[in-house]
Amino acid sequence: MQEIMPGIEPEKRDRILNAAIEEFATFPYEKASTNHIVAKAGISKGLLFHYFGSKQELYEQLVGFVIEKMYRSIMDRIDWNESDLFERLKQIALIKMEVQQAYPHLFDFLLKVISNQHLAKAAEMIEFYKGYGLDFAQVSQDIYTRNVDYGKFRDPATTREAVNIVRWSLEKYGEELLAQMSSDTPLDLAQAAVSMNHYMDILKQSFYKPSLEQEGHAV
Amino acid sequence: MQEIMPGIEPEKRDRILNAAIEEFATFPYEKASTNHIVAKAGISKGLLFHYFGSKQELYEQLVGFVIEKMYRSIMDRIDWNESDLFERLKQIALIKMEVQQAYPHLFDFLLKVISNQHLAKAAEMIEFYKGYGLDFAQVSQDIYTRNVDYGKFRDPATTREAVNIVRWSLEKYGEELLAQMSSDTPLDLAQAAVSMNHYMDILKQSFYKPSLEQEGHAV
DNA sequence: TCTTTGTTGACCAGAGTGGTCAATTTCAGT
DNA sequence: ACTGAAATTGACCACTCTGGTCAACAAAGA
């Protein structure tokens, strides 16, 4: 749980981290090349091994960094008092996009780590982090249960399906926005929030009970 | 447009094709290894080069095969007389899953080819196939326009968004079903169709005009 | 028996691998 | 200006893996 690469200039640190994250997100552990990483980060081979000692240690520190980053991004920004599920899922989607902007391949990498496509060591580490309260399974359960008002839904019999549809829509929409970006302007999060609100309004009308004054949404 | 690997036993042919497709779907062209392919297919190195001559030619024949396979799967099975958009999108989703069953990584590979993550040669070939009427951009446009009855939608102002939500839901649902399978039973397409119908009914109620007798759905 | 076709795997030169280390540059403290 | 420590370099190493070759063998029909 100690700081990664302490005392280095943050700009260079992020360059190295992003290069490594991208490499490990793109290739399985064995095919990920330290040569590629140093080339992409614009540093010498020696420096990388000066910081991390070995490829394996680099990978492990990276896993730690990514888990903590993702966990803190969620925990620091989610408003657990917000009882509207649509708003909460929108918050998640926006957080995800924000992280993706600073570390474009962080999520891909994290997915690979969690689904155990890399070293068996990764599973150990995830278990280890649970001891510190960083439990993604728990978080993703909390998102749908903690302080959520399911009474707003029109039909209890189809609430489960409605929640899935909302989740799928937000995920796919986020993916498509991120895919569009790349060479474009670096992604307007405010704009994304607006159009997500638009979709959420449509879905609320479909799945929530009708009400004379429509639920207001905070931007 | 000639047959791929003519005169070989179909079972061995598919073993080789699937091994190659998986390798090229997993790695970029340069890192895809012919050694891996022959090992996974259970044949000798010499035989692969006896059939294809070189790695590049193997790749190109593979692109051709995959494009034709996907195109024909769609064209042979889609009912262009079906004017209900929901039914049509469901058909697409089911076709996709059916192909995925015979060639599990075909779609990943095709996506990589189309989005030009491999050789520049691939773009050429896609252009070449357009000359024979195999145009994916055209097909994916037809799906949403050719003989579709948009009069069923309740609110013209949000029809575009409704279509997106339906599309996203089907895509995500299909992805989650495929992710679940793997070691499980090899995926029950009939079962998938049933639960997709369930989701489609919910979405029809949300986005279609109310009608006394609900639209029947063909299974 | 001969020819053709399918099939093997040891072998090759070259590229790429993770990792090392002596030599340099950078720079704060005096 | 001098010093010592820290940051940084890249040539180098032993090793693995690469795409591709080819002489040899197996099977089978003529």
Coordinates of C-alpha atoms in Angstrom, one line a residue, chain B residues 68-156:
Chain B
E68 CA -17.5 -14.1 -46.7
K69 CA -18.6 -16.2 -43.8
M70 CA -20.0 -13.2 -41.8
Y71 CA -21.7 -11.7 -44.9
R72 CA -23.4 -14.9 -45.9
S73 CA -24.5 -15.7 -42.4
I74 CA -26.3 -12.4 -42.3
M75 CA -27.7 -12.4 -45.8
D76 CA -28.9 -16.0 -45.8
R77 CA -30.8 -15.7 -42.5
I78 CA -32.1 -12.2 -42.3
D79 CA -35.8 -11.8 -43.2
W80 CA -36.0 -8.5 -45.0
N81 CA -39.8 -8.8 -45.0
E82 CA -39.9 -8.5 -41.3
S83 CA -40.7 -4.8 -40.8
D84 CA -40.5 -4.9 -37.0
L85 CA -37.2 -3.4 -36.0
F86 CA -37.0 -5.2 -32.7
E87 CA -37.5 -8.5 -34.3
R88 CA -34.8 -7.7 -36.9
L89 CA -32.2 -6.7 -34.3
K90 CA -33.0 -9.8 -32.4
Q91 CA -32.4 -11.8 -35.5
I92 CA -29.0 -10.2 -35.9
A93 CA -28.1 -10.8 -32.3
L94 CA -29.0 -14.5 -32.7
I95 CA -27.1 -14.9 -35.9
K96 CA -24.0 -13.4 -34.3
M97 CA -24.2 -15.9 -31.5
E98 CA -24.7 -18.8 -33.8
V99 CA -21.6 -17.9 -35.8
Q100 CA -19.7 -17.4 -32.6
Q101 CA -20.5 -20.9 -31.7
A102 CA -18.8 -22.5 -34.8
Y103 CA -15.9 -20.0 -34.9
P104 CA -15.6 -18.5 -31.4
H105 CA -13.2 -15.7 -32.2
L106 CA -14.4 -14.9 -35.7
F107 CA -16.1 -11.7 -34.6
D108 CA -13.2 -10.4 -32.6
F109 CA -11.0 -11.0 -35.5
L110 CA -13.4 -9.3 -38.0
L111 CA -13.6 -6.3 -35.7
K112 CA -9.9 -6.0 -35.6
V113 CA -9.7 -6.3 -39.4
I114 CA -12.4 -3.7 -40.0
S115 CA -11.0 -1.2 -37.5
N116 CA -7.7 -1.6 -39.2
Q117 CA -5.7 -2.7 -36.2
H118 CA -3.7 -5.2 -38.4
L119 CA -2.1 -4.7 -41.7
A120 CA -2.9 -1.9 -44.0
K121 CA -3.5 -4.7 -46.6
A122 CA -6.8 -5.5 -44.7
A123 CA -8.3 -2.2 -45.7
E124 CA -7.5 -2.9 -49.3
M125 CA -9.2 -6.3 -49.1
I126 CA -12.4 -4.8 -47.6
E127 CA -12.4 -2.3 -50.4
F128 CA -11.9 -5.1 -52.9
Y129 CA -14.9 -7.1 -51.5
K130 CA -17.1 -4.1 -51.9
G131 CA -16.8 -4.7 -55.6
Y132 CA -18.5 -8.0 -55.1
G133 CA -21.3 -6.4 -53.1
L134 CA -20.0 -7.5 -49.7
D135 CA -20.3 -4.1 -48.0
F136 CA -20.6 -4.2 -44.2
A137 CA -21.3 -0.4 -44.0
Q138 CA -24.1 -0.9 -46.4
V139 CA -25.5 -3.9 -44.6
S140 CA -25.5 -2.2 -41.2
Q141 CA -27.3 0.7 -42.7
D142 CA -29.9 -1.5 -44.4
I143 CA -30.6 -3.2 -41.1
Y144 CA -32.0 0.1 -39.7
T145 CA -33.6 1.4 -42.9
R146 CA -34.7 -1.3 -45.3
N147 CA -38.4 -1.9 -45.0
V148 CA -38.6 -0.9 -41.3
D149 CA -41.8 0.4 -39.9
Y150 CA -40.9 3.3 -37.7
G151 CA -44.6 4.3 -37.4
K152 CA -44.9 1.9 -34.5
F153 CA -42.8 4.2 -32.3
R154 CA -44.8 6.3 -29.9
D155 CA -42.8 9.4 -29.9
P156 CA -41.0 10.5 -33.2

